[in-house]
Every structure is written in C-alpha cells, then in structure tokens.
Amino acid sequence: MTTRIIGTGSYLPENIVSNNDLSKVMDTSDEWIVSRTGIRERRLATTETTASMAIKASEKALLAANKKADEIDLIIVGTITNDYVTPSTACEIQAGISADKAVCFDINAACSGFVFALQIAHAYLQTGMYQNALVLGVETLSKLMDWNDRSTCVLFGDGAGACVVEKSDVGIYGFDLGSDGKKGVALSCENRRNNNPYVEHSKDLGYVRMEGQEVYKFAVTTVPESILKVLGKHSVDPSEITYFVLHQANVRIIQSVAKRLQVSEDKFPMNLDHCGNISAGSIPILLDEMNQKGMLKKGDKIIFSGFGGGLTWGTCLLEW
Ligand code: ACO
C-alpha cells in the first residue's frame, strides 16, 4: 500500500505584476530579472489572503478528486506566510470548506514545505490512522518582502497549490528529506520581536533576507544529490523519469540540476516565468498547471524536489 495523488488544484491572485511594472517603482529592469532568474511576471495578492487562496485551490482539488470536503481526514499546509499565528492556515481552510472531521495543522519547511507536508500525509496514511488528506503549499510572500531590497523582492510571488491524496496500490515510491540548520542564515525572515515590558521595544519588522549566491550553491549541489539518492533507493534511472517538478526558484538552478543529472531540460517543466518563486506553493501549483494541460499520464514516473529556507530539502519519487 502507498499513497496516490487523486486531484490537484491551484489559485493565483488576480493582480499581475510584470518586471516592467516593477521597474516603475524600483531601480530594476526586465533584462536584469529575466537574464538572472527567468521570471517575467508574478502575481501579488491585493484582496487575497493566504487562506482565501488556499480555500480556492482546495475546492478545485476536491472537485478534481471527486471528494466531498466532509470526507477529508487530514489537512496539512506547508507555509511560512500564515494569516494568523493561530489559527493555522489548515484550520482556516477547514472552516472555509467545511471539512468538519479533518485534523488540521501547518508545517514550516519554507520552499520544501509541500514535499515535507506530503511525506507527513503519506506516513499517516501508511499507519492506517487516516484514509486520505488534503496537502497544500501556499504563500503570500509579498507580505514578507522588503520592497526597498531589489535583490530579493523581485524574485517572489503569491499563490496556492493543493492535492488530495489517498491510500492506493500505486503512487509514492519514497522520499529523501534533509535539513541543515547551521546554514539557516543564508535565507531567513525574523518573526515578530518580543515586546514584553521587560525588553527594549523595537518596531523593526522581519523581512526575507537572502545570501543569493550561498542559496544558489546549496541548491545546485544538494538537489541533484537528493534526487539521485531517492532514485538509487528505488533502482530507478534518471532516464526513466518523465518529469522533474522542481521548486521554481530560478531557471539557472533548474538548468544546472538538469545538467548534473545529464537529463534534457525538456523534462523540467517550469512556471517561474509567470509565477516567480512561490516557495511552498511552487511545486503543487506547477503540478496542477501540468495536470490541467493533460501532461500527466498514468504510469509516468515523476520527481518532486523542493529546497530552501531552514535550510531544508525534500525529494519525492512517485508514479502518476
Ligand atoms: N535589479 C537590478 N540590479 C540588481 C537587482 C535588481 N532586482 N538586484 C540586485 N542587483 C544588482 C546588485 O546590486 C549588484 O550590483 P553591483 O554589482 O553594482 O553591486 C548586481 O546586481 C549583482 O548582484 P548579485 O546579488 O551579485 O546578483 P547575482 O548575479 O548573484 O544574482 C540572484 C542574484 C539571482 C538572487 C542569484 O544569486 C541567484 O540565482 N541566487 C539563487 C538563489 C535564489 O534564486 N533564491 C531564490 C529564493 S531562495 C529559494 O527559493 C530556495
């Protein structure tokens, strides 16, 4: 017995912001952003929230899976941009879709969040404790950006991706997950500071800070290693994989991974041109876009690989 994805859904905010739009409000250019990242535009939430996007993506995934919300046992959300510290985004989704019997919680593994959440769901399902789960990656990263720091704010976007999973004979083969907390400083965002009466007050807000080249080096070495590890464990050759669905951070990272694995770039679908980097949201949103286009065929072997803040990384090998 394993776990299979039986429905996908996604939602992107309505507000489209092109590189040229950004160049009107900060010192940047379409040429700089496209040549270094592959990003041409992103969606930035104005009326949407993390939960409202997640609810829309969940409704679509449930419809695709032909499941009713009240049949869902578990809701797990990978996010670093919850609307509230509590309730969790998962609980907000539960309320929004009336998944009344579900157990709901969020996990924080930054850009690896969806793959971590999927492994947790898989592990629960394998114990027999639950029969199905709604697994999401969702972010409103635009609220964590320092809009005076052009080296980070141009990279990110907002959106939500959701999958319904259930127990099945075919599906997930296995995972390789890892963390390196000692390198956490390479990509960080400080939370609200302590403001109790006994500490000096500070009004500084936390923003995403990134040592871009450190993150780049980490990604281009760790991701291929992790992919080869999980493939080796299940005796699958990289040439047998139909699609490598990677976290959408940067086109150059994806090209470098393809080169290291000696696999054609055509097997690495991308949506960062119109989405930017949506952290935990990027893999499930891309997966849903591929699904909508009819790209996923029964029996296809697929890799998901996420990497990012923590630092964290996570790879999943599955059969569609
Ligand atoms: N527009 C124009 N110029 C800019 C911008 C901008 N938006 N941002 C930075 N610059 C300038 C810098 O000020 C610098 O100018 P200087 O040479 O006069 O000082 C110059 O461009 C080069 O800056 P670098 O930071 O060295 O640019 P680099 O070539 O390293 O590219 C990038 C930056 C794209 C972030 C790169 O480091 C990278 O690909 N990093 C990988 C990490 C990544 O993609 N992270 C995404 C999020 S993390 C994750 O999801 C895992």
Coordinates of C-alpha atoms and ligand atoms in Angstrom, one line a residue:
M1 CA 0.0 0.0 0.0
T2 CA 1.2 3.5 -0.8
T3 CA -0.3 7.0 -1.3
R4 CA -1.5 8.5 -4.6
I5 CA -2.4 12.0 -5.7
I6 CA -6.0 11.8 -6.9
G7 CA -6.8 15.5 -7.6
T8 CA -4.9 18.8 -7.9
G9 CA -6.0 22.5 -7.7
S10 CA -4.3 25.9 -7.6
Y11 CA -5.1 29.6 -7.3
L12 CA -3.1 32.6 -8.3
P13 CA -4.0 36.2 -7.3
E14 CA -5.6 38.4 -9.9
N15 CA -3.0 41.2 -9.8
I16 CA -0.3 40.5 -12.4
V17 CA 2.9 42.5 -11.9
S18 CA 5.4 42.4 -14.8
N19 CA 9.1 43.1 -14.5
N20 CA 8.4 46.4 -16.3
D21 CA 5.8 47.3 -13.7
L22 CA 8.4 46.7 -11.0
S23 CA 10.9 48.9 -12.9
K24 CA 8.5 51.8 -12.4
V25 CA 8.6 51.6 -8.6
M26 CA 12.2 50.5 -8.1
D27 CA 15.6 50.6 -9.7
T28 CA 15.5 47.3 -11.7
S29 CA 14.9 46.2 -15.3
D30 CA 13.2 43.4 -17.2
E31 CA 16.6 42.5 -18.7
W32 CA 18.3 42.1 -15.2
I33 CA 15.5 39.9 -13.8
V34 CA 14.9 37.7 -16.9
S35 CA 18.6 37.1 -17.5
R36 CA 19.3 36.0 -13.9
T37 CA 16.1 34.3 -12.9
G38 CA 13.8 33.6 -15.9
I39 CA 11.0 35.5 -14.2
R40 CA 8.9 37.7 -16.4
E41 CA 5.9 38.4 -14.2
R42 CA 4.4 37.3 -10.9
R43 CA 1.0 37.6 -9.1
L44 CA 1.0 39.8 -6.0
A45 CA -2.0 39.5 -3.7
T46 CA -4.1 42.6 -3.1
T47 CA -7.5 41.4 -2.0
E48 CA -6.5 37.7 -1.5
T49 CA -5.1 36.2 1.7
T50 CA -3.1 33.0 2.3
A51 CA -6.3 31.3 3.5
S52 CA -8.5 32.6 0.8
M53 CA -6.1 31.4 -2.0
A54 CA -5.7 28.1 -0.2
I55 CA -9.5 27.6 0.1
K56 CA -10.0 28.2 -3.7
A57 CA -7.1 25.7 -4.5
S58 CA -8.6 23.2 -2.1
E59 CA -12.1 23.4 -3.6
K60 CA -10.6 22.8 -7.1
A61 CA -8.5 19.8 -5.9
L62 CA -11.6 18.3 -4.1
L63 CA -13.7 18.7 -7.3
A64 CA -10.9 17.0 -9.4
A65 CA -10.6 14.2 -6.9
N66 CA -14.4 13.7 -6.7
K67 CA -14.3 14.0 -2.9
K68 CA -16.5 16.0 -0.6
A69 CA -14.9 18.2 2.0
D70 CA -16.5 16.3 4.9
E71 CA -14.8 13.1 3.7
I72 CA -11.3 14.6 4.3
D73 CA -9.4 13.2 7.3
L74 CA -6.4 15.4 7.4
I75 CA -5.4 18.9 6.1
I76 CA -1.7 19.7 6.2
V77 CA -0.4 23.0 4.8
G78 CA 3.2 23.9 4.0
T79 CA 3.5 27.7 4.5
I80 CA 5.6 30.4 6.1
T81 CA 3.1 33.1 5.5
N82 CA 0.0 32.2 7.6
D83 CA -2.5 34.9 8.0
Y84 CA -2.5 34.3 11.8
V85 CA -0.1 32.8 14.2
T86 CA -3.1 30.9 15.3
P87 CA -5.5 29.6 13.9
S88 CA -3.3 27.8 11.4
T89 CA -4.0 28.1 7.7
A90 CA -5.1 24.5 7.7
C91 CA -7.8 25.3 10.3
E92 CA -8.9 28.3 8.2
I93 CA -9.2 26.0 5.2
Q94 CA -11.2 23.6 7.3
A95 CA -13.7 26.3 8.3
G96 CA -13.8 27.7 4.7
I97 CA -14.7 24.4 3.0
S98 CA -16.5 22.7 6.0
A99 CA -14.1 19.8 6.2
D100 CA -15.6 19.2 9.6
K101 CA -13.9 15.9 10.6
A102 CA -10.4 16.8 9.4
V103 CA -7.4 17.1 11.7
C104 CA -5.6 20.3 10.6
F105 CA -2.1 21.8 11.0
D106 CA 0.6 23.8 9.2
I107 CA 4.2 22.9 8.9
N108 CA 7.2 25.3 8.2
A109 CA 9.9 24.0 5.9
A110 CA 9.9 27.1 3.6
C111 CA 10.3 26.2 -0.1
S112 CA 10.4 22.5 0.8
G113 CA 7.1 22.8 2.7
F114 CA 4.9 20.9 0.2
V115 CA 7.2 17.9 -0.1
F116 CA 7.5 17.8 3.7
A117 CA 3.8 18.0 4.1
L118 CA 3.3 15.3 1.5
Q119 CA 5.7 13.0 3.4
I120 CA 3.8 13.6 6.7
A121 CA 0.5 12.8 5.0
H122 CA 2.0 9.6 3.4
A123 CA 3.4 8.5 6.8
Y124 CA 0.0 9.0 8.5
L125 CA -1.9 7.1 5.7
Q126 CA 0.6 4.2 5.8
T127 CA -0.1 3.7 9.5
G128 CA -3.7 3.3 8.7
M129 CA -4.6 6.2 11.1
Y130 CA -6.2 8.2 8.2
Q131 CA -7.5 7.2 4.8
N132 CA -7.0 10.5 2.9
A133 CA -5.6 14.0 3.2
L134 CA -5.6 17.4 1.6
V135 CA -2.0 18.6 1.2
L136 CA -1.1 22.2 0.3
G137 CA 1.7 24.6 -0.3
V138 CA 0.5 28.2 -0.1
E139 CA 2.3 31.6 0.3
T140 CA 1.6 35.3 0.3
L141 CA 5.4 36.0 0.1
S142 CA 4.8 39.6 -0.9
K143 CA 4.0 40.5 2.7
L144 CA 7.4 39.3 3.8
M145 CA 9.4 41.3 1.3
D146 CA 11.4 44.4 2.0
W147 CA 10.2 46.4 -1.0
N148 CA 13.4 48.5 -0.7
D149 CA 15.6 45.4 -1.3
R150 CA 15.5 44.9 -5.0
S151 CA 17.8 41.8 -4.8
T152 CA 15.0 39.8 -3.1
C153 CA 11.6 41.4 -3.7
V154 CA 11.7 40.9 -7.5
L155 CA 12.1 37.1 -7.1
F156 CA 8.9 36.1 -5.3
G157 CA 5.2 35.8 -5.9
D158 CA 2.0 34.7 -4.2
G159 CA -0.3 31.7 -4.8
A160 CA -1.7 28.3 -3.6
G161 CA -1.5 24.7 -4.8
A162 CA -3.4 21.8 -3.4
C163 CA -3.5 18.0 -3.8
V164 CA -5.9 15.3 -2.5
V165 CA -4.1 12.1 -1.6
E166 CA -5.5 8.7 -0.6
K167 CA -4.3 5.2 0.1
S168 CA -3.6 3.2 -3.1
D169 CA -1.7 0.3 -4.6
V170 CA 0.4 2.7 -6.8
G171 CA 1.7 6.2 -6.2
I172 CA 4.6 7.3 -4.0
Y173 CA 7.7 5.2 -4.0
G174 CA 9.6 7.1 -1.4
F175 CA 11.3 10.3 -0.2
D176 CA 14.6 11.9 0.7
L177 CA 14.3 14.8 3.1
G178 CA 17.0 16.7 4.9
S179 CA 17.8 19.9 6.9
D180 CA 20.9 21.9 7.7
G181 CA 20.1 24.4 10.4
K182 CA 23.7 25.6 10.6
K183 CA 23.2 27.2 7.2
G184 CA 19.8 28.8 8.1
V185 CA 21.2 32.3 8.0
A186 CA 21.5 32.0 4.1
L187 CA 17.8 32.5 3.8
S188 CA 15.9 33.9 6.8
C189 CA 13.0 36.0 7.9
E190 CA 12.7 37.1 11.5
N191 CA 9.3 36.8 13.2
R192 CA 7.6 39.4 15.4
R193 CA 10.0 40.5 18.2
N194 CA 9.4 40.2 21.9
N195 CA 7.6 43.3 23.2
N196 CA 7.0 42.4 26.8
P197 CA 7.5 45.2 29.3
Y198 CA 11.0 43.9 30.3
V199 CA 12.7 44.2 27.0
E200 CA 13.7 47.2 25.0
H201 CA 11.0 47.8 22.4
S202 CA 11.7 47.6 18.8
K203 CA 9.4 48.3 15.9
D204 CA 11.5 46.5 13.3
L205 CA 9.7 44.0 11.2
G206 CA 11.2 40.9 9.8
Y207 CA 11.8 40.6 6.1
V208 CA 13.2 37.9 3.9
R209 CA 17.0 38.2 3.8
M210 CA 18.9 36.1 1.4
E211 CA 22.5 35.4 0.6
G212 CA 21.7 34.6 -3.1
Q213 CA 24.9 33.0 -4.0
E214 CA 25.0 30.8 -0.9
V215 CA 21.5 29.6 -1.7
Y216 CA 22.5 29.0 -5.3
K217 CA 25.5 26.8 -4.3
F218 CA 23.4 24.9 -1.8
A219 CA 20.6 24.2 -4.4
V220 CA 22.8 23.1 -7.3
T221 CA 24.7 20.6 -5.2
T222 CA 22.0 19.3 -2.8
V223 CA 19.1 18.9 -5.2
P224 CA 20.8 16.5 -7.6
E225 CA 22.3 14.5 -4.7
S226 CA 18.9 14.2 -3.1
I227 CA 17.3 13.2 -6.4
L228 CA 20.0 10.5 -7.1
K229 CA 19.6 9.2 -3.6
V230 CA 15.9 8.6 -3.9
L231 CA 16.2 7.2 -7.4
G232 CA 19.0 4.9 -6.3
K233 CA 17.0 3.6 -3.3
H234 CA 14.2 2.5 -5.7
S235 CA 16.5 1.4 -8.6
V236 CA 15.1 3.9 -11.0
D237 CA 17.4 5.5 -13.6
P238 CA 17.1 9.3 -14.2
S239 CA 16.2 8.5 -17.8
E240 CA 13.1 6.7 -16.7
I241 CA 11.6 9.9 -15.1
T242 CA 9.0 11.7 -17.3
Y243 CA 9.1 15.0 -15.3
F244 CA 11.3 16.6 -12.7
V245 CA 9.0 19.0 -10.9
L246 CA 11.4 21.2 -9.1
H247 CA 10.9 24.1 -6.7
Q248 CA 10.7 27.2 -9.0
A249 CA 13.4 29.4 -7.6
N250 CA 15.5 30.3 -10.5
V251 CA 15.9 29.0 -14.1
R252 CA 19.6 28.8 -13.8
I253 CA 19.3 26.4 -10.7
I254 CA 17.0 24.2 -12.7
Q255 CA 19.2 24.1 -15.8
S256 CA 22.2 23.3 -13.6
V257 CA 20.3 20.4 -11.9
A258 CA 19.4 19.0 -15.4
K259 CA 23.0 19.2 -16.5
R260 CA 24.3 17.4 -13.4
L261 CA 21.7 14.7 -13.8
Q262 CA 22.5 14.5 -17.6
V263 CA 18.8 14.8 -18.4
S264 CA 17.3 17.0 -21.0
E265 CA 15.9 20.4 -19.8
D266 CA 12.7 19.4 -21.5
K267 CA 11.9 17.1 -18.6
F268 CA 12.0 20.1 -16.2
P269 CA 8.7 21.9 -16.6
M270 CA 8.7 25.5 -15.4
N271 CA 6.2 28.2 -14.5
L272 CA 8.5 30.7 -12.9
D273 CA 8.2 33.0 -16.0
H274 CA 4.7 33.8 -14.9
C275 CA 4.7 32.9 -11.2
G276 CA 8.1 33.8 -9.8
N277 CA 9.2 31.9 -6.7
I278 CA 6.1 30.9 -4.6
S279 CA 8.1 28.9 -2.0
A280 CA 6.0 26.0 -0.7
G281 CA 3.4 26.9 -3.4
S282 CA 5.6 26.4 -6.4
I283 CA 5.6 22.6 -6.8
P284 CA 1.8 22.0 -6.3
I285 CA 0.9 25.0 -8.5
L286 CA 3.2 23.7 -11.3
L287 CA 1.8 20.2 -10.9
D288 CA -1.8 21.5 -11.2
E289 CA -0.8 23.5 -14.3
M290 CA 0.7 20.3 -15.9
N291 CA -2.4 18.4 -14.9
Q292 CA -4.7 21.0 -16.5
K293 CA -2.7 20.8 -19.7
G294 CA -3.1 17.0 -19.8
M295 CA 0.7 16.4 -19.4
L296 CA 0.4 13.8 -16.7
K297 CA -0.2 10.2 -17.9
K298 CA -1.0 7.1 -15.8
G299 CA 2.3 5.3 -15.1
D300 CA 4.6 8.4 -15.6
K301 CA 7.4 8.4 -13.0
I302 CA 7.7 11.9 -11.5
I303 CA 10.2 13.6 -9.2
F304 CA 9.2 16.5 -6.9
S305 CA 12.2 18.3 -5.4
G306 CA 11.9 21.3 -3.1
F307 CA 14.8 23.2 -1.4
G308 CA 15.0 26.4 0.6
G309 CA 14.9 28.1 4.0
G310 CA 16.0 26.2 7.0
L311 CA 18.0 25.2 5.1
T312 CA 15.8 22.3 4.0
W313 CA 15.4 20.0 1.0
G314 CA 12.9 17.2 0.1
T315 CA 12.6 14.9 -2.9
C316 CA 9.7 12.6 -3.7
L317 CA 9.6 9.8 -6.3
L318 CA 6.1 8.8 -7.4
E319 CA 4.1 7.2 -10.2
W320 CA 1.2 9.0 -11.6
Ligands
ACO1 N1 17.7 44.8 -10.5 C1 18.8 45.3 -10.9 N2 20.0 45.1 -10.3 C2 20.0 44.3 -9.2 C3 18.8 43.7 -8.7 C4 17.6 44.0 -9.4 N3 16.5 43.5 -9.0 N4 19.2 43.0 -7.6 C5 20.5 43.2 -7.4 N5 21.0 43.9 -8.4 C6 22.4 44.3 -8.6 C7 23.2 44.3 -7.4 O1 23.0 45.5 -6.6 C8 24.6 44.1 -7.9 O2 25.1 45.3 -8.3 P1 26.6 45.8 -8.1 O3 27.4 44.7 -8.8 O4 26.7 47.1 -8.7 O5 26.8 45.7 -6.6 C9 24.4 43.2 -9.1 O6 23.0 43.3 -9.5 C10 24.7 41.7 -8.8 O7 24.0 41.3 -7.6 P2 24.2 39.9 -7.1 O8 23.4 39.7 -5.9 O9 25.6 39.5 -7.1 O10 23.4 39.1 -8.3 P3 23.6 37.6 -8.7 O11 24.2 37.6 -10.1 O12 24.2 36.8 -7.7 O13 22.1 37.2 -8.9 C11 20.4 36.0 -7.7 C12 21.2 37.3 -7.8 C13 19.5 35.9 -9.0 C14 19.4 36.1 -6.5 C15 21.3 34.9 -7.6 O14 22.2 35.0 -6.5 C16 20.7 33.5 -7.5 O15 20.3 33.0 -8.5 N6 20.6 33.0 -6.3 C17 19.9 31.7 -6.1 C18 19.0 31.9 -5.0 C19 17.6 32.1 -5.5 O16 17.2 32.0 -6.6 N7 16.9 32.3 -4.5 C20 15.5 32.4 -4.6 C21 14.9 32.3 -3.3 S1 15.5 31.0 -2.4 C22 14.7 29.7 -2.7 O17 13.7 29.7 -3.1 C23 15.4 28.4 -2.3

